[in-house]
Coordinates of C-alpha atoms in Angstrom, one line a residue:
Chain A
X28 CA -6.7 -22.8 23.8
X29 CA -10.1 -21.6 25.3
X30 CA -8.1 -20.1 27.9
X31 CA -6.3 -17.7 25.0
X32 CA -9.6 -17.3 23.3
X33 CA -10.9 -15.7 26.6
X34 CA -8.0 -13.3 26.8
X35 CA -7.7 -12.7 23.4
X36 CA -12.2 -11.9 23.4
X37 CA -11.2 -9.7 26.4
X38 CA -8.5 -7.9 24.2
X39 CA -10.9 -7.6 21.1
X40 CA -13.7 -6.2 23.2
X41 CA -11.6 -3.2 25.0
X42 CA -12.5 0.3 23.4
X43 CA -9.7 1.5 20.8
X44 CA -9.7 -2.2 19.2
X45 CA -14.0 -1.5 19.5
X46 CA -13.6 1.7 18.2
X47 CA -11.2 0.7 14.9
X48 CA -14.1 -2.6 14.7
X49 CA -16.6 -0.1 14.1
X50 CA -14.9 1.1 11.6
X51 CA -13.7 -1.7 9.8
X52 CA -17.4 -3.3 9.9
X53 CA -19.3 0.2 8.5
X54 CA -16.5 0.6 5.7
X55 CA -16.4 -3.4 4.6
X56 CA -20.2 -3.3 4.9
X57 CA -20.3 -0.1 2.7
X58 CA -17.8 -1.7 0.3
X59 CA -19.0 -4.3 -0.4
X60 CA -22.7 -2.8 -1.7
X61 CA -20.9 -1.1 -3.9
X62 CA -21.4 -3.7 -7.1
X63 CA -17.6 -3.9 -8.1
X64 CA -15.1 -3.6 -5.0
X65 CA -14.8 -6.8 -3.3
X66 CA -12.4 -7.9 -0.6
X67 CA -9.0 -6.9 -2.2
X68 CA -10.1 -3.5 -2.3
X69 CA -10.9 -3.0 0.8
X70 CA -8.1 -4.4 2.3
X71 CA -5.7 -2.4 -0.2
X72 CA -7.7 0.9 0.9
X73 CA -6.9 0.2 4.7
X74 CA -3.6 -0.8 4.0
X75 CA -1.8 2.3 4.1
X76 CA -3.8 2.9 8.2
X77 CA -2.3 0.0 9.7
X78 CA 1.5 1.1 10.0
X79 CA 1.0 3.5 12.9
X80 CA -1.3 0.7 14.9
X81 CA -1.1 -1.2 17.7
X82 CA -1.1 -5.3 16.7
X83 CA -4.6 -5.7 17.9
X84 CA -5.9 -2.7 16.9
X85 CA -4.6 -3.9 13.0
X86 CA -5.8 -6.8 13.3
X87 CA -9.4 -5.4 14.2
X88 CA -9.8 -3.0 11.3
X89 CA -8.5 -5.5 8.5
X90 CA -10.1 -8.9 10.0
X91 CA -13.6 -6.9 10.7
X92 CA -13.2 -5.0 7.3
X93 CA -12.1 -8.0 5.7
X94 CA -15.2 -10.2 6.8
X95 CA -18.2 -8.1 6.0
X96 CA -17.7 -8.0 2.5
X97 CA -19.7 -10.3 1.7
X98 CA -22.5 -9.6 3.8
X99 CA -22.6 -6.3 2.5
X100 CA -22.4 -7.7 -1.1
X101 CA -25.8 -9.3 -0.1
X102 CA -27.8 -6.5 0.1
X103 CA -27.5 -5.1 -3.6
X104 CA -27.6 -8.5 -4.7
X105 CA -31.4 -9.6 -3.0
X106 CA -32.5 -5.7 -3.6
X107 CA -31.5 -5.0 -7.1
X108 CA -30.3 -9.0 -8.7
X109 CA -26.6 -7.1 -8.7
X110 CA -24.4 -8.9 -6.8
X111 CA -21.9 -6.7 -4.8
X112 CA -18.8 -9.0 -5.8
X113 CA -18.7 -12.6 -7.4
X114 CA -18.9 -14.3 -3.7
X115 CA -22.4 -12.8 -3.9
X116 CA -23.4 -14.3 -7.4
X117 CA -25.4 -16.6 -5.7
X118 CA -27.5 -15.1 -3.5
X119 CA -28.9 -13.3 -6.1
X120 CA -31.1 -16.3 -7.7
X121 CA -33.6 -16.0 -4.7
X122 CA -32.8 -13.5 -2.9
X123 CA -33.5 -11.2 -5.6
X124 CA -37.0 -12.7 -6.4
X125 CA -37.9 -12.9 -3.1
X126 CA -37.9 -8.8 -2.9
X127 CA -39.8 -8.6 -6.1
X128 CA -42.3 -10.4 -4.2
X129 CA -42.2 -7.7 -1.5
X130 CA -39.9 -10.1 1.2
X131 CA -36.7 -7.9 0.9
X132 CA -37.0 -7.6 4.6
X133 CA -37.6 -11.3 5.4
X134 CA -34.6 -12.3 2.4
X135 CA -32.0 -9.4 3.6
X136 CA -33.0 -11.0 7.2
X137 CA -32.1 -14.4 6.6
X138 CA -28.6 -13.3 4.6
X139 CA -27.2 -11.5 7.9
X140 CA -28.7 -14.2 10.3
X141 CA -27.2 -17.2 7.8
X142 CA -23.7 -14.8 7.4
X143 CA -23.2 -14.4 11.0
X144 CA -23.6 -18.1 11.7
X145 CA -21.7 -19.3 8.7
X146 CA -18.9 -16.6 10.1
X147 CA -19.0 -17.6 13.5
X148 CA -18.8 -21.6 12.3
X149 CA -15.8 -20.3 9.5
X150 CA -13.9 -18.8 12.9
X151 CA -14.6 -22.2 14.5
X152 CA -13.5 -24.7 12.3
X153 CA -10.2 -22.2 11.5
X154 CA -9.4 -22.6 15.9
X155 CA -10.3 -26.7 15.6
X156 CA -8.2 -27.0 12.2
X157 CA -5.2 -25.1 13.5
X158 CA -3.5 -27.8 15.4
X159 CA -4.2 -30.7 12.0
X160 CA -4.1 -28.6 9.4
X161 CA -1.3 -29.8 7.6
X162 CA -1.9 -33.0 6.1
X163 CA -5.6 -31.2 5.4
X164 CA -3.8 -28.4 3.3
X165 CA -1.2 -30.7 1.4
X166 CA -3.0 -33.9 0.5
X167 CA -4.7 -31.0 -1.9
X168 CA -2.8 -31.0 -4.9
X169 CA -3.9 -30.3 -8.6
X170 CA -5.5 -33.5 -9.1
X171 CA -7.4 -33.1 -5.7
X172 CA -8.6 -29.6 -7.2
X173 CA -10.1 -30.8 -10.6
X174 CA -11.8 -33.2 -9.3
X175 CA -12.9 -30.8 -6.6
X176 CA -14.2 -28.6 -9.4
X177 CA -15.5 -31.0 -11.4
X178 CA -18.1 -31.7 -8.3
X179 CA -18.8 -27.7 -8.8
X180 CA -19.4 -28.5 -12.4
X181 CA -22.1 -31.3 -11.7
X182 CA -24.2 -28.0 -9.5
X183 CA -24.9 -26.9 -13.6
X184 CA -27.9 -29.7 -13.2
X185 CA -28.9 -28.0 -9.9
X186 CA -28.4 -24.1 -11.5
X187 CA -30.0 -25.1 -15.0
X188 CA -33.5 -24.5 -13.0
X189 CA -36.6 -26.8 -15.5
X190 CA -34.5 -26.8 -18.8
X191 CA -31.7 -28.9 -18.3
X192 CA -30.7 -28.7 -22.1
X193 CA -30.4 -25.4 -21.9
X194 CA -28.9 -25.0 -18.6
X195 CA -25.7 -27.5 -20.1
X196 CA -25.7 -25.4 -23.4
X197 CA -25.2 -22.1 -21.0
X198 CA -22.4 -23.8 -18.9
X199 CA -20.5 -25.2 -21.6
X200 CA -20.7 -21.9 -23.2
X201 CA -19.2 -20.2 -19.6
X202 CA -16.4 -22.7 -20.0
X203 CA -15.6 -22.1 -23.3
X204 CA -15.5 -18.1 -23.0
X205 CA -13.2 -19.1 -20.0
X206 CA -10.8 -20.2 -22.2
X207 CA -10.2 -17.4 -24.3
X208 CA -6.6 -15.4 -24.2
X209 CA -3.7 -16.9 -23.5
X210 CA -3.5 -20.8 -23.4
X211 CA -2.0 -21.7 -19.7
X212 CA 0.2 -24.5 -20.8
X213 CA 0.9 -23.8 -24.4
X214 CA 0.9 -19.7 -24.5
X215 CA -0.9 -20.1 -27.6
X216 CA -4.1 -16.9 -28.1
X217 CA -7.1 -18.8 -27.9
X218 CA -10.5 -16.4 -29.8
X219 CA -8.4 -13.1 -28.9
X220 CA -8.7 -11.7 -32.3
X221 CA -5.9 -9.8 -32.3
X222 CA -7.7 -7.8 -29.3
X223 CA -5.0 -6.8 -26.5
X224 CA -7.8 -6.4 -24.3
X225 CA -8.5 -10.4 -24.4
X226 CA -5.2 -11.4 -24.0
X227 CA -5.5 -11.6 -20.2
X228 CA -9.1 -13.6 -20.9
X229 CA -12.6 -12.2 -19.9
X230 CA -12.6 -10.4 -16.7
X231 CA -14.9 -11.8 -14.2
X232 CA -16.7 -9.1 -13.3
X233 CA -18.1 -7.4 -16.4
X234 CA -19.2 -10.5 -17.2
X235 CA -20.9 -11.0 -13.9
X236 CA -22.1 -7.1 -14.2
X237 CA -23.3 -7.8 -17.5
X238 CA -25.5 -10.7 -17.2
X239 CA -27.1 -10.0 -13.8
X240 CA -26.8 -6.4 -13.1
X241 CA -27.2 -4.9 -16.7
X242 CA -29.8 -7.4 -17.7
X243 CA -31.9 -7.2 -14.9
X244 CA -32.1 -3.4 -14.8
X245 CA -32.9 -3.0 -18.6
X246 CA -35.5 -5.7 -18.1
X247 CA -37.1 -3.7 -15.0
X248 CA -36.9 -0.5 -17.5
X249 CA -39.6 -2.0 -19.4
X250 CA -41.5 -3.9 -17.1
X251 CA -42.1 -0.8 -15.1
X252 CA -43.1 0.2 -11.9
X253 CA -41.0 -1.3 -8.7
X254 CA -38.9 -4.0 -8.0
X255 CA -41.3 -5.3 -5.6
X256 CA -44.3 -6.6 -8.5
X257 CA -47.3 -5.8 -8.6
X258 CA -49.6 -5.2 -5.4
X259 CA -47.6 -6.7 -3.0
X260 CA -47.0 -6.0 1.2
X261 CA -43.7 -4.9 1.4
X262 CA -42.1 -7.2 4.1
X263 CA -40.3 -5.1 5.8
X264 CA -38.8 -7.0 9.0
X265 CA -35.7 -8.9 9.1
X266 CA -37.2 -10.9 11.4
X267 CA -39.5 -13.1 9.7
X268 CA -36.1 -14.2 7.8
X269 CA -33.7 -14.6 11.5
X270 CA -36.2 -17.0 12.1
X271 CA -36.1 -19.4 8.9
X272 CA -32.3 -19.0 9.6
X273 CA -33.4 -20.8 13.0
X274 CA -35.7 -22.9 11.7
X275 CA -33.0 -24.4 8.9
X276 CA -30.3 -24.2 11.3
X277 CA -28.4 -27.7 10.2
X278 CA -28.7 -26.7 7.1
X279 CA -26.4 -23.5 7.8
X280 CA -24.1 -25.2 9.3
X281 CA -23.9 -27.9 6.8
X282 CA -23.4 -24.9 3.7
X283 CA -20.9 -23.2 6.1
X284 CA -18.9 -26.4 6.5
X285 CA -18.9 -26.6 2.7
X286 CA -18.0 -23.0 2.7
X287 CA -14.9 -23.2 5.3
X288 CA -13.4 -26.2 3.7
X289 CA -13.6 -24.9 0.2
X290 CA -11.8 -21.4 1.8
X291 CA -9.2 -23.8 2.9
X292 CA -8.0 -24.9 -0.5
X293 CA -5.7 -22.5 -1.8
X294 CA -6.0 -22.1 -5.4
X295 CA -9.4 -23.4 -6.1
X296 CA -10.9 -19.7 -5.1
X297 CA -13.7 -18.6 -2.7
X298 CA -15.8 -17.4 -5.7
X299 CA -17.3 -21.3 -6.3
X300 CA -18.3 -21.8 -2.9
X301 CA -21.4 -19.5 -2.8
X302 CA -22.7 -21.9 -6.0
X303 CA -21.9 -25.4 -4.5
X304 CA -23.6 -24.5 -1.7
X305 CA -26.3 -22.9 -3.4
X306 CA -26.7 -26.3 -5.4
X307 CA -26.4 -28.1 -2.3
X308 CA -29.3 -26.2 -0.5
X309 CA -31.5 -27.1 -3.2
X310 CA -30.8 -30.7 -3.3
X311 CA -31.3 -31.3 0.7
X312 CA -33.8 -29.3 1.2
X313 CA -36.3 -30.7 -1.1
X314 CA -37.0 -27.8 -3.2
X315 CA -35.0 -28.3 -6.0
X316 CA -37.8 -27.4 -8.6
X317 CA -38.3 -24.4 -6.5
X318 CA -34.8 -23.1 -6.7
X319 CA -34.4 -19.6 -8.7
X320 CA -38.3 -18.3 -7.3
X321 CA -37.5 -16.6 -3.7
X322 CA -36.8 -19.8 -1.7
X323 CA -35.2 -19.4 1.7
X324 CA -33.0 -22.1 1.4
X325 CA -31.3 -20.1 -1.8
X326 CA -30.4 -17.1 0.3
X327 CA -29.3 -19.3 3.3
X328 CA -27.4 -21.8 1.7
X329 CA -24.7 -19.2 0.1
X330 CA -24.9 -16.7 1.9
X331 CA -24.1 -18.8 5.2
X332 CA -21.0 -20.5 2.7
X333 CA -19.2 -17.2 1.6
X334 CA -18.9 -15.8 5.4
X335 CA -17.1 -19.2 6.2
X336 CA -15.0 -19.3 3.4
X337 CA -13.3 -17.0 5.0
X338 CA -12.0 -18.3 8.1
X339 CA -10.9 -21.4 6.2
X340 CA -9.1 -19.0 3.8
X341 CA -7.3 -18.3 6.9
X342 CA -5.9 -21.7 7.6
X343 CA -3.2 -22.2 5.0
X344 CA -2.6 -18.4 5.1
X345 CA -2.5 -18.3 8.7
X346 CA -0.2 -21.9 8.9
X347 CA 1.8 -21.7 6.1
X348 CA 1.8 -18.5 4.1
X349 CA -0.1 -19.9 1.3
X350 CA -2.7 -17.0 0.8
X351 CA -5.5 -18.9 -1.5
X352 CA -6.9 -16.2 -3.3
X353 CA -6.0 -12.6 -3.9
X354 CA -7.3 -11.2 -0.9
X355 CA -5.6 -13.7 1.2
X356 CA -2.7 -12.3 0.0
X357 CA -3.3 -8.8 0.5
X358 CA -4.0 -9.5 4.2
X359 CA -1.1 -11.8 4.1
X360 CA 1.6 -8.9 3.5
X361 CA -0.8 -6.8 5.8
X362 CA -0.2 -9.1 8.5
X363 CA 4.1 -9.6 7.8
X364 CA 3.7 -5.0 7.9
X365 CA 2.5 -5.4 11.4
X366 CA 4.7 -7.7 12.4
X367 CA 3.4 -11.6 11.9
X368 CA 5.6 -14.2 10.2
X369 CA 3.0 -16.9 9.5
X370 CA 3.7 -20.2 9.6
X371 CA 5.9 -21.7 12.2
X372 CA 5.8 -18.2 14.1
X373 CA 1.9 -17.4 14.4
X374 CA 0.9 -21.3 15.5
X375 CA 3.6 -20.6 18.2
X376 CA 4.8 -17.6 20.3
X377 CA 2.2 -15.7 18.2
X378 CA -0.5 -18.1 18.4
X379 CA -2.6 -15.4 21.0
X380 CA -2.6 -12.8 17.9
X381 CA -4.3 -16.1 15.3
X382 CA -6.6 -16.2 18.6
X383 CA -7.7 -12.6 18.5
X384 CA -8.1 -13.2 14.4
X385 CA -10.6 -16.0 14.7
X386 CA -12.4 -13.3 17.9
X387 CA -12.3 -10.3 15.7
X388 CA -14.1 -13.2 12.9
X389 CA -16.7 -13.5 15.2
X390 CA -17.5 -10.7 17.1
X391 CA -17.2 -8.1 13.6
X392 CA -19.4 -11.2 11.6
X393 CA -22.0 -10.2 14.5
X394 CA -21.5 -6.5 14.8
X395 CA -22.3 -6.6 10.9
X396 CA -25.2 -8.0 11.1
X397 CA -26.3 -5.9 14.3
X398 CA -25.9 -2.7 12.5
X399 CA -27.4 -3.4 9.3
X400 CA -30.3 -4.4 11.1
X401 CA -32.1 -1.7 11.8
X402 CA -31.8 -0.4 8.8
X403 CA -33.5 -3.1 7.4
X404 CA -36.8 -1.7 7.1
X405 CA -35.5 1.7 5.1
X406 CA -34.1 -0.6 2.6
X407 CA -36.3 -2.5 2.0
X408 CA -38.7 0.4 0.9
X409 CA -35.8 0.9 -1.6
X410 CA -37.6 -2.3 -3.7
X411 CA -41.4 0.2 -3.9
X412 CA -39.0 2.8 -6.0
X413 CA -40.0 3.2 -9.4
X414 CA -37.4 1.9 -11.0
X415 CA -37.3 4.5 -13.9
X416 CA -35.0 6.5 -11.6
X417 CA -32.9 3.5 -9.9
X418 CA -32.0 1.6 -12.8
X419 CA -30.2 4.6 -14.3
X420 CA -28.5 5.1 -11.0
X421 CA -27.6 1.1 -10.5
X422 CA -25.8 0.9 -14.6
X423 CA -23.6 4.3 -13.9
X424 CA -22.6 2.5 -10.5
X425 CA -22.2 -1.3 -12.2
X426 CA -20.1 0.8 -15.0
X427 CA -17.5 2.3 -12.1
X428 CA -17.4 -1.2 -10.8
X429 CA -17.0 -3.2 -14.1
X430 CA -14.4 -0.6 -15.4
X431 CA -12.3 -1.4 -12.5
X432 CA -11.5 -4.6 -13.5
X433 CA -8.7 -4.2 -15.8
X434 CA -9.4 -0.3 -16.3
X435 CA -10.1 -0.6 -19.9
X436 CA -13.0 0.6 -21.5
X437 CA -13.5 -3.0 -22.8
X438 CA -14.5 -3.9 -19.9
X439 CA -17.3 -2.0 -20.3
X440 CA -17.8 -3.1 -24.0
X441 CA -17.6 -6.5 -22.1
X442 CA -20.4 -5.3 -19.5
X443 CA -22.7 -4.4 -22.3
X444 CA -22.1 -7.8 -24.3
X445 CA -23.1 -10.3 -21.4
X446 CA -25.8 -7.4 -20.4
X447 CA -27.0 -8.2 -23.7
X448 CA -26.8 -12.0 -23.5
X449 CA -27.9 -12.4 -20.0
X450 CA -30.9 -9.9 -20.4
X451 CA -31.8 -12.6 -23.9
X452 CA -30.8 -15.3 -21.7
X453 CA -33.1 -14.6 -18.9
X454 CA -35.7 -13.6 -21.4
X455 CA -35.6 -16.9 -23.5
X456 CA -35.2 -19.7 -20.2
X457 CA -31.5 -20.1 -20.2
X458 CA -29.9 -19.6 -16.8
X459 CA -27.1 -17.7 -16.2
X460 CA -25.8 -19.2 -13.1
X461 CA -24.8 -22.2 -15.1
X462 CA -22.8 -19.7 -17.3
X463 CA -21.2 -18.0 -14.8
X464 CA -20.2 -21.1 -13.0
X465 CA -19.0 -22.7 -15.9
X466 CA -16.8 -19.5 -16.6
X467 CA -15.7 -19.6 -13.4
X468 CA -14.5 -23.2 -13.2
X469 CA -12.9 -23.4 -16.7
X470 CA -9.8 -22.0 -16.2
X471 CA -9.6 -24.1 -12.3
X472 CA -10.5 -27.8 -14.3
X473 CA -8.0 -26.8 -17.6
X474 CA -5.2 -26.0 -15.1
X475 CA -5.5 -28.1 -13.2
X476 CA -6.3 -31.1 -15.4
X477 CA -2.7 -30.6 -17.3
X478 CA -1.2 -30.0 -14.0
X479 CA -2.2 -33.3 -13.0
X480 CA -1.9 -35.1 -15.7
X481 CA 2.0 -33.7 -16.1
X482 CA 2.6 -34.9 -12.3
X483 CA 0.5 -38.4 -11.8
X484 CA -0.5 -39.7 -15.1
X485 CA -3.6 -41.7 -15.3
X486 CA -1.9 -42.4 -11.5
X487 CA -3.9 -39.6 -10.1
X488 CA -7.1 -42.0 -9.7
X489 CA -5.4 -43.7 -7.0
X490 CA -5.3 -40.6 -4.7
X491 CA -7.9 -41.3 -1.6
X492 CA -9.5 -37.6 -1.7
X493 CA -9.7 -38.4 -5.7
X494 CA -11.5 -41.9 -5.2
X495 CA -13.8 -39.9 -2.7
X496 CA -14.7 -37.0 -4.8
X497 CA -14.8 -39.7 -8.1
X498 CA -17.5 -41.4 -5.8
X499 CA -19.0 -38.8 -4.9
X500 CA -19.7 -37.2 -8.4
X501 CA -21.1 -40.5 -9.4
X502 CA -23.4 -40.1 -6.4
X503 CA -24.2 -36.9 -8.0
X504 CA -24.9 -37.8 -11.6
X505 CA -26.4 -41.2 -10.8
X506 CA -27.9 -40.9 -6.9
X507 CA -31.3 -39.8 -8.8
X508 CA -31.6 -42.3 -11.5
X509 CA -31.2 -45.1 -8.4
X510 CA -33.7 -43.3 -5.6
X511 CA -36.1 -43.2 -8.8
X512 CA -36.0 -46.6 -9.7
X513 CA -36.0 -47.6 -6.2
X514 CA -38.9 -45.9 -5.4
X515 CA -40.8 -47.1 -9.3
X516 CA -39.5 -50.9 -7.7
X517 CA -41.2 -49.8 -4.3
X518 CA -44.3 -48.6 -6.0
X519 CA -44.6 -51.9 -7.9
X520 CA -43.9 -54.2 -4.8
Chain B
X26 CA -41.1 -15.5 -28.7
X27 CA -41.1 -18.4 -30.3
X28 CA -39.2 -16.9 -33.7
X29 CA -36.4 -14.7 -31.3
X30 CA -36.1 -18.5 -29.1
X31 CA -35.2 -19.7 -32.5
X32 CA -33.2 -16.9 -33.5
X33 CA -30.8 -16.5 -30.5
X34 CA -30.4 -20.7 -30.6
X35 CA -29.4 -20.5 -33.8
X36 CA -26.9 -17.6 -32.7
X37 CA -25.8 -19.9 -30.0
X38 CA -24.9 -22.4 -32.4
X39 CA -23.2 -20.2 -34.8
X40 CA -20.9 -18.9 -32.0
X41 CA -20.3 -22.5 -30.7
X42 CA -19.3 -24.0 -34.3
X43 CA -17.2 -20.6 -34.7
X44 CA -15.1 -21.7 -31.0
X45 CA -15.1 -25.2 -32.4
X46 CA -13.7 -24.4 -36.0
X47 CA -11.4 -22.0 -35.3
X48 CA -10.2 -24.6 -32.1
X49 CA -9.1 -27.2 -34.7
X50 CA -6.2 -24.4 -35.4
X51 CA -4.8 -24.1 -32.0
X52 CA -2.6 -26.7 -31.6
X53 CA -3.3 -30.0 -29.5
X54 CA -3.1 -28.9 -25.5
X55 CA -4.5 -25.4 -26.4
X56 CA -7.3 -27.7 -28.6
X57 CA -7.8 -29.9 -26.1
X58 CA -10.5 -28.6 -23.7
X59 CA -12.5 -26.2 -26.5
X60 CA -12.9 -29.4 -28.6
X61 CA -14.3 -31.3 -25.5
X62 CA -16.3 -29.1 -24.5
X63 CA -17.4 -27.5 -27.5
X64 CA -18.3 -30.3 -29.6
X65 CA -20.3 -31.6 -26.7
X66 CA -21.5 -28.1 -26.8
X67 CA -22.5 -28.1 -30.3
X68 CA -24.2 -31.3 -30.5
X69 CA -26.4 -29.9 -27.7
X70 CA -27.6 -26.7 -29.1
X71 CA -28.2 -28.6 -32.5
X72 CA -30.9 -30.8 -30.4
X73 CA -32.0 -27.7 -28.4
X74 CA -32.8 -26.1 -32.1
X75 CA -34.5 -29.4 -33.3
X76 CA -37.0 -29.4 -29.8
X77 CA -37.7 -25.8 -30.1
X78 CA -38.6 -26.0 -34.2
X79 CA -40.8 -29.0 -32.9
X80 CA -42.3 -27.3 -30.1
X81 CA -43.5 -24.2 -32.2
X82 CA -44.6 -26.3 -34.5
X83 CA -46.9 -27.8 -32.2
X84 CA -47.6 -24.8 -31.1
X85 CA -48.5 -23.7 -34.6
X86 CA -50.4 -26.6 -35.4
X87 CA -52.8 -26.3 -32.0
X88 CA -53.1 -22.6 -33.2
X89 CA -51.3 -21.5 -29.8
X90 CA -48.6 -19.3 -31.5
X91 CA -49.5 -17.3 -34.9
X92 CA -47.0 -16.2 -37.2
X93 CA -46.2 -12.5 -36.3
X94 CA -46.3 -9.7 -38.6
X95 CA -44.0 -6.4 -38.6
X96 CA -46.3 -4.6 -36.8
X97 CA -46.5 -6.8 -33.8
X98 CA -42.8 -7.1 -33.6
X99 CA -42.8 -3.1 -32.9
X100 CA -45.5 -3.5 -30.6
X101 CA -43.8 -6.5 -28.6
X102 CA -40.1 -5.4 -29.1
X103 CA -40.0 -1.4 -29.5
X104 CA -39.7 -0.8 -25.3
X105 CA -37.1 -3.1 -25.6
X106 CA -35.0 -1.8 -28.3
X107 CA -35.8 1.9 -27.1
X108 CA -34.3 0.9 -23.8
X109 CA -31.4 -0.9 -25.4
X110 CA -30.4 2.4 -27.1
X111 CA -30.6 3.9 -23.9
X112 CA -27.9 1.8 -22.8
X113 CA -25.6 1.8 -26.1
X114 CA -26.1 5.8 -25.7
X115 CA -24.8 5.6 -22.2
X116 CA -21.4 3.6 -23.6
X117 CA -21.1 6.0 -26.3
X118 CA -21.5 9.0 -23.8
X119 CA -19.0 7.3 -21.5
X120 CA -16.8 6.4 -24.0
X121 CA -16.4 9.7 -25.8
X122 CA -16.2 12.5 -22.4
X123 CA -15.7 10.1 -19.5
X124 CA -18.0 7.9 -16.6
X125 CA -18.7 11.5 -14.5
X126 CA -19.9 13.3 -17.4
X127 CA -20.8 11.2 -19.8
X128 CA -22.9 9.3 -16.5
X129 CA -24.2 12.5 -15.5
X130 CA -25.0 13.8 -18.7
X131 CA -27.4 10.0 -19.1
X132 CA -28.5 10.1 -15.8
X133 CA -30.2 13.3 -16.2
X134 CA -31.3 12.7 -19.8
X135 CA -33.3 9.7 -18.7
X136 CA -34.7 11.3 -15.9
X137 CA -36.1 14.1 -18.0
X138 CA -37.2 11.7 -21.1
X139 CA -37.8 8.6 -20.0
X140 CA -38.6 8.7 -16.0
X141 CA -40.7 12.3 -16.9
X142 CA -39.2 13.9 -14.0
X143 CA -39.3 17.4 -13.6
X144 CA -36.5 20.1 -15.0
X145 CA -35.0 20.8 -11.6
X146 CA -35.5 17.3 -10.1
X147 CA -33.5 15.7 -12.8
X148 CA -30.8 18.3 -12.3
X149 CA -30.8 18.0 -8.6
X150 CA -30.6 14.3 -8.9
X151 CA -28.3 14.0 -11.3
X152 CA -26.1 17.2 -9.5
X153 CA -26.3 15.0 -5.8
X154 CA -25.0 11.9 -8.0
X155 CA -21.9 13.5 -9.8
X156 CA -21.2 15.1 -6.3
X157 CA -21.8 11.7 -4.5
X158 CA -19.6 10.3 -7.4
X159 CA -16.4 12.7 -7.0
X160 CA -16.4 12.8 -3.7
X161 CA -16.6 9.7 -2.5
X162 CA -15.5 7.3 -5.1
X163 CA -12.9 9.7 -7.2
X164 CA -11.5 11.4 -4.1
X165 CA -12.4 9.5 -0.9
X166 CA -11.6 5.7 -2.6
X167 CA -9.4 6.9 -5.2
X168 CA -11.7 4.6 -8.2
X169 CA -10.3 5.4 -11.0
X170 CA -13.2 6.4 -14.2
X171 CA -12.8 6.1 -17.2
X172 CA -11.8 9.5 -18.4
X173 CA -13.4 9.4 -21.8
X174 CA -11.5 9.6 -25.3
X175 CA -12.2 13.4 -25.9
X176 CA -11.7 14.6 -22.0

């Protein structure tokens, strides 16, 4: 396999492939930067061009573009508090406060370094799992997904900041609004008030952009000045950020593994990978109480996870033809167009193409970061521009992004309503991240709860992965209590 | 802030109560999740209001927060209200004449009156922005831009 990897690397680095990779990376980064344009859109846009390309060139174009979308999205998340797509939502929590402190360059450096490392680790995970992937993917049924989603809910405590009651209310409210629309089990309409727009439920994009982008822009217009507050020294060099990644390399690796593992599970959706990694980064770095104030770990955790998840998501896509997300479904279609049939063929006679995909993942992640690095200095300067010029432009682009969620005016109204809710929540100390996490997980929990109940009944608790996840959940909930009791006991003795 | 905090908490509680009450009208499978999440959420929201009121009362006793007059409310929230009117204006403009023209009009007016830029600078930024949106997002990327109900 190593020999094949070498051959694929050589094949990936031939001039035509490099040109297609450059085009793909440029396209992916720019598209990722624009709010509302995710990986799916990028792949759909490139799809018509792959018909006339060789297999290698098509892989170079598609994989490189898809791999760096999250990297592009992290820049708008850090500079303006506007996540490029849901996978960048958790980057806003600490990346944007870093920009406000004048550390935009450092934050982008952290994002680029951890994204690159995460992407490479994701590719390595894919490479290592190919021979053993079948039992791993097959061991994840609805019951396992339910408990993994419940583990995700436990991260609300990390995202709640200093007010756990308000955090819990926000998380529960998020779960409740995720239930708007047609019930998956019975087909009954819930909270739709006879509105056709609400039949399909509230769309993720307008809710997310409203909560973070609109509320942030309104807040900035009121406070005035620039994004970088006060007379802060603008740290526009990304070098400090890259050094932060080196210093925290073990945390980056662990978060990347979290991202890759979540990416592997079809149907769970990579959107939660960055939240779980964020929560983990906060807990394991001992910086839990400072999360949300502009902590380096709050950027490198989610950024490494969201790039690593692409490698993980490719595992079921390539091995079984089971796309874990909409993006992977489009990629699957594209691979079929260029003659790659996922499954036995791809892992047998066409294995060299899989290795080329892995090589492309690695190279495009490095190349994406290298492409942005020279511009970080100028990007960081945007935070010093008067916000009354930036805000209306960002608001209109956000509106265009939100509208493309379902191409209905309802998207714009949703954006406005959640913009107002997000603004009030920010001002009054309610956790917006907790709400969005609840919103993402609500539907996943409900669907998998009914599925696993119908399939296994109470027997689901006896499944090995469920048992492990239950123990993990108990540890998350009672761990801090036991830890403090033990510390107290030690203090008494 | 204290009063505003309480109003928001009460509105949130009312929304949660309405969601729970509506859930009682769903069939048992559809109602399960809204009730399992909604009832504890209502209890927590009520506890939160109690905590907020208690905190406010303690602060008032210590003389930290005074009841704000109508005048001071306008001083504190006038800017906020104005910005929200701008945002609402943007939504109405977009709804009427679409993202391209509505967004362009909003940008021009915002730059001219709120940002206090000179007329030619406001116009220049608006034209460049509209051209960029039209060329890049509409033509190159074929992104759908909301056309508005009047155009």
